[in-house]
Amino acid sequence: MKKLIALVLLVAPLAVHAEGVKLEKAPVNFENKASLQRGAKIFANYCLSCHSADAVRYNKLEGIGLTEDQIAQNLMFAASKVGSRMTVAINPADAAKWFGVAPPDLSLATRAYGANWIYTYLQSFYRDDSRPTGWNNTVFKNVAMPFPLWQQQGVQKLVVEDVKGANGKMEKVDHLVLATHGTMTRVQYQAMVGDLVNYLDWVSKPNKATREKTGIFVLLFLAVLLIPAYYLKKEYWKDIH
């Protein structure tokens, strides 16, 4: 709960940054175990060096179909025990010094930001030499985080054009243009980000599928119970006029 409150406080100013930005729909599907497994690998390789997921233990990933051996061999770069939490070795004070702010824990990221926000955010970085890291973002203006996936997506630049609006007046409209191609096509990169966001959403609510199945069972049980309860009520009150 403390982590969720902290993230909500962080998100309050982000709502202003994201205002007016059309968010893309994230392909969240907890039934797609292959996507969740790919997302876990992407998180371990590109995010876990700076961002922790301290509310999650590595062995919890058995819930997405991985064995302990697979987890230990492919995902554990900063821990020695499968029961360890997904923490990082980076010192928060050093991170704050390097980036201006310590990278937040991502255990409850999608609960605070929303899966669509993160999905759009990871596609909205562009080159900005005026920023300390050399990167900026149209969803989160003046973001402190450097862009870890630029080799995959490529380098985008922000283009501002004068466009005639509905009222006939000229308005400045900005959009992103791919200046340098990456190792992936646009479709491939979107799929990669989709897997990562799917995994992050699962991390924030790993018991969602179980809760939903339990909820369906409870509703069915109550529906069946309604029948004898109705006839019991009729029998009990039959002599009451």
PDB file of C-alpha atoms in Angstrom, residues 11 32 137 147 151 183 192 194:
ATOM      1  CA  VAL A  11       1.796  10.304 -10.994  1.00  0.00           C
ATOM      2  CA  ASN A  32      -0.967 -15.223 -23.057  1.00  0.00           C
ATOM      3  CA  ASN A 137       9.370  12.241 -24.210  1.00  0.00           C
ATOM      4  CA  PHE A 147      15.890   5.695 -23.287  1.00  0.00           C
ATOM      5  CA  GLN A 151      18.680   0.537 -30.403  1.00  0.00           C
ATOM      6  CA  THR A 183      17.117  -3.145 -35.236  1.00  0.00           C
ATOM      7  CA  MET A 192       8.180  -5.990 -27.712  1.00  0.00           C
ATOM      8  CA  GLY A 194       3.411  -4.829 -25.565  1.00  0.00           C
TER       9      GLY A 194
END
